Amino acid sequence: LLWDPGFAMYRVTGGFLVWLVPFAVSCLFVGPDGKKSISEDIFKSVMLFVGSMTATWCTLRCKPQTQWEGLELAVVWLTLNWTLDLAVLVPLMASTGGTLSLQAYFQQIPIWFTKIGMNYVAFVSMCYVAGASAERATANHYDLSKPHFN
């Protein structure tokens, strides 16, 4: 099974989907010339919504059961998403008129990081929260002296 928690591939697949789905949706709104067909504000809102929903869906399927599992999942996803962006998105952002220089690439990285790269931290933080919540729910289930709301 693709989402079998016993395999590392299932975590990598989730991280890849967190990158691929918003990227694919963004292609609907960005032309070959790099210009958006909608306003920048609407584009950002759509990307935030699509990224959040994708990360939520993938996190639910990965089912981190502890804070540590959630942190591991978040680190894998963050590393994978930043790597894919540096390999695919930054060159697209840096190329002007079809040419890409190494200097333009390195100049684009800080712009990418402030505009896009930090958003992934928000998406993957739910992995940690999900793991912490699962761990807490399990602990409260077995320890009836702790308050819990059911």
Short mmCIF file of N, CA, C and O in Angstrom, two decimals, residues 3 10-11 13-15 17-18 51-65 69-70 73-74 77 122-132 134:
data_model
loop_
_atom_site.label_atom_id
_atom_site.label_comp_id
_atom_site.label_asym_id
_atom_site.label_seq_id
_atom_site.Cartn_x
_atom_site.Cartn_y
_atom_site.Cartn_z
N TRP A 3 0.24 4.13 1.33
CA TRP A 3 0.24 4.87 2.60
C TRP A 3 0.51 3.97 3.80
O TRP A 3 0.13 4.27 4.90
N TYR A 10 6.05 6.02 2.16
CA TYR A 10 4.76 6.66 2.40
C TYR A 10 4.94 8.08 2.91
O TYR A 10 4.20 8.98 2.57
N ARG A 11 5.97 8.33 3.70
CA ARG A 11 6.24 9.68 4.18
C ARG A 11 6.76 10.57 3.06
O ARG A 11 6.41 11.73 2.95
N THR A 13 6.14 10.15 -0.12
CA THR A 13 5.02 10.39 -1.03
C THR A 13 4.14 11.53 -0.52
O THR A 13 3.74 12.40 -1.29
N GLY A 14 3.87 11.55 0.77
CA GLY A 14 3.08 12.64 1.35
C GLY A 14 3.78 13.98 1.16
O GLY A 14 3.15 14.97 0.78
N GLY A 15 5.07 14.02 1.43
CA GLY A 15 5.83 15.26 1.25
C GLY A 15 5.84 15.71 -0.20
O GLY A 15 5.76 16.90 -0.50
N LEU A 17 3.52 15.08 -2.45
CA LEU A 17 2.18 15.60 -2.76
C LEU A 17 1.98 17.01 -2.21
O LEU A 17 1.32 17.83 -2.85
N VAL A 18 2.53 17.28 -1.03
CA VAL A 18 2.42 18.62 -0.44
C VAL A 18 3.09 19.65 -1.35
O VAL A 18 2.68 20.80 -1.41
N GLY A 51 -2.35 24.44 -0.40
CA GLY A 51 -1.25 23.87 0.37
C GLY A 51 -1.69 23.35 1.73
O GLY A 51 -1.29 22.26 2.15
N SER A 52 -2.53 24.11 2.40
CA SER A 52 -3.02 23.70 3.72
C SER A 52 -3.89 22.46 3.63
O SER A 52 -3.76 21.53 4.44
N MET A 53 -4.78 22.42 2.65
CA MET A 53 -5.65 21.25 2.50
C MET A 53 -4.85 20.01 2.11
O MET A 53 -5.11 18.91 2.63
N THR A 54 -3.88 20.17 1.25
CA THR A 54 -3.05 19.04 0.85
C THR A 54 -2.24 18.53 2.04
O THR A 54 -2.17 17.32 2.28
N ALA A 55 -1.63 19.45 2.79
CA ALA A 55 -0.84 19.04 3.96
C ALA A 55 -1.72 18.37 5.01
O ALA A 55 -1.31 17.38 5.62
N THR A 56 -2.92 18.87 5.20
CA THR A 56 -3.84 18.26 6.15
C THR A 56 -4.20 16.84 5.72
O THR A 56 -4.15 15.90 6.52
N TRP A 57 -4.57 16.69 4.46
CA TRP A 57 -4.94 15.37 3.94
C TRP A 57 -3.79 14.38 4.08
O TRP A 57 -3.99 13.24 4.53
N CYS A 58 -2.59 14.81 3.70
CA CYS A 58 -1.44 13.92 3.78
C CYS A 58 -1.07 13.59 5.22
O CYS A 58 -0.71 12.46 5.54
N THR A 59 -1.18 14.58 6.11
CA THR A 59 -0.88 14.33 7.52
C THR A 59 -1.85 13.32 8.11
O THR A 59 -1.45 12.42 8.85
N LEU A 60 -3.12 13.43 7.76
CA LEU A 60 -4.11 12.47 8.26
C LEU A 60 -3.80 11.06 7.79
O LEU A 60 -4.03 10.10 8.51
N ARG A 61 -3.27 10.92 6.60
CA ARG A 61 -2.93 9.60 6.09
C ARG A 61 -1.63 9.06 6.65
O ARG A 61 -1.44 7.86 6.76
N CYS A 62 -0.72 9.96 7.01
CA CYS A 62 0.56 9.52 7.59
C CYS A 62 0.41 9.14 9.07
O CYS A 62 1.20 8.37 9.59
N LYS A 63 -0.58 9.69 9.73
CA LYS A 63 -0.93 9.36 11.11
C LYS A 63 0.25 9.33 12.08
O LYS A 63 0.53 8.30 12.69
N PRO A 64 0.94 10.44 12.26
CA PRO A 64 2.01 10.43 13.28
C PRO A 64 1.39 10.20 14.66
O PRO A 64 0.40 10.84 15.01
N GLN A 65 1.96 9.28 15.42
CA GLN A 65 1.38 8.88 16.70
C GLN A 65 2.05 9.53 17.91
O GLN A 65 1.55 9.42 19.02
N GLU A 69 7.40 11.37 16.00
CA GLU A 69 7.01 10.97 14.65
C GLU A 69 6.53 12.18 13.85
O GLU A 69 6.82 12.30 12.66
N GLY A 70 5.79 13.06 14.50
CA GLY A 70 5.34 14.27 13.83
C GLY A 70 6.49 15.16 13.44
O GLY A 70 6.52 15.72 12.33
N LEU A 73 8.34 13.57 10.48
CA LEU A 73 7.55 13.77 9.26
C LEU A 73 7.69 15.21 8.76
O LEU A 73 7.90 15.44 7.56
N ALA A 74 7.63 16.16 9.67
CA ALA A 74 7.77 17.57 9.29
C ALA A 74 9.15 17.85 8.69
O ALA A 74 9.25 18.56 7.68
N TRP A 77 9.30 16.33 5.14
CA TRP A 77 8.50 17.11 4.20
C TRP A 77 9.15 18.45 3.91
O TRP A 77 9.18 18.90 2.77
N ALA A 122 4.73 26.46 7.92
CA ALA A 122 3.36 26.42 8.42
C ALA A 122 2.65 25.13 8.00
O ALA A 122 1.94 24.52 8.79
N PHE A 123 2.86 24.72 6.76
CA PHE A 123 2.21 23.50 6.27
C PHE A 123 2.67 22.27 7.04
O PHE A 123 1.86 21.42 7.41
N VAL A 124 3.96 22.16 7.27
CA VAL A 124 4.48 20.95 7.90
C VAL A 124 4.36 20.97 9.42
O VAL A 124 4.47 19.93 10.06
N SER A 125 4.10 22.14 10.01
CA SER A 125 3.96 22.19 11.46
C SER A 125 2.77 21.38 11.93
O SER A 125 2.77 20.88 13.06
N MET A 126 1.79 21.19 11.06
CA MET A 126 0.64 20.38 11.47
C MET A 126 1.02 18.92 11.68
O MET A 126 0.34 18.21 12.41
N CYS A 127 2.11 18.46 11.09
CA CYS A 127 2.60 17.09 11.34
C CYS A 127 2.96 16.93 12.81
O CYS A 127 2.59 15.95 13.46
N TYR A 128 3.69 17.91 13.33
CA TYR A 128 4.09 17.89 14.73
C TYR A 128 2.87 17.98 15.64
O TYR A 128 2.75 17.23 16.61
N VAL A 129 1.96 18.87 15.31
CA VAL A 129 0.75 19.03 16.12
C VAL A 129 -0.08 17.76 16.11
O VAL A 129 -0.60 17.32 17.15
N ALA A 130 -0.20 17.12 14.95
CA ALA A 130 -0.96 15.86 14.86
C ALA A 130 -0.32 14.78 15.72
O ALA A 130 -1.01 14.05 16.43
N GLY A 131 1.00 14.67 15.66
CA GLY A 131 1.70 13.67 16.47
C GLY A 131 1.54 13.94 17.96
O GLY A 131 1.28 13.04 18.75
N ALA A 132 1.67 15.21 18.33
CA ALA A 132 1.51 15.59 19.74
C ALA A 132 0.09 15.32 20.22
O ALA A 132 -0.12 14.84 21.33
N ALA A 134 -2.04 13.08 18.98
CA ALA A 134 -2.25 11.63 19.08
C ALA A 134 -1.59 11.07 20.34
O ALA A 134 -2.17 10.24 21.03
#
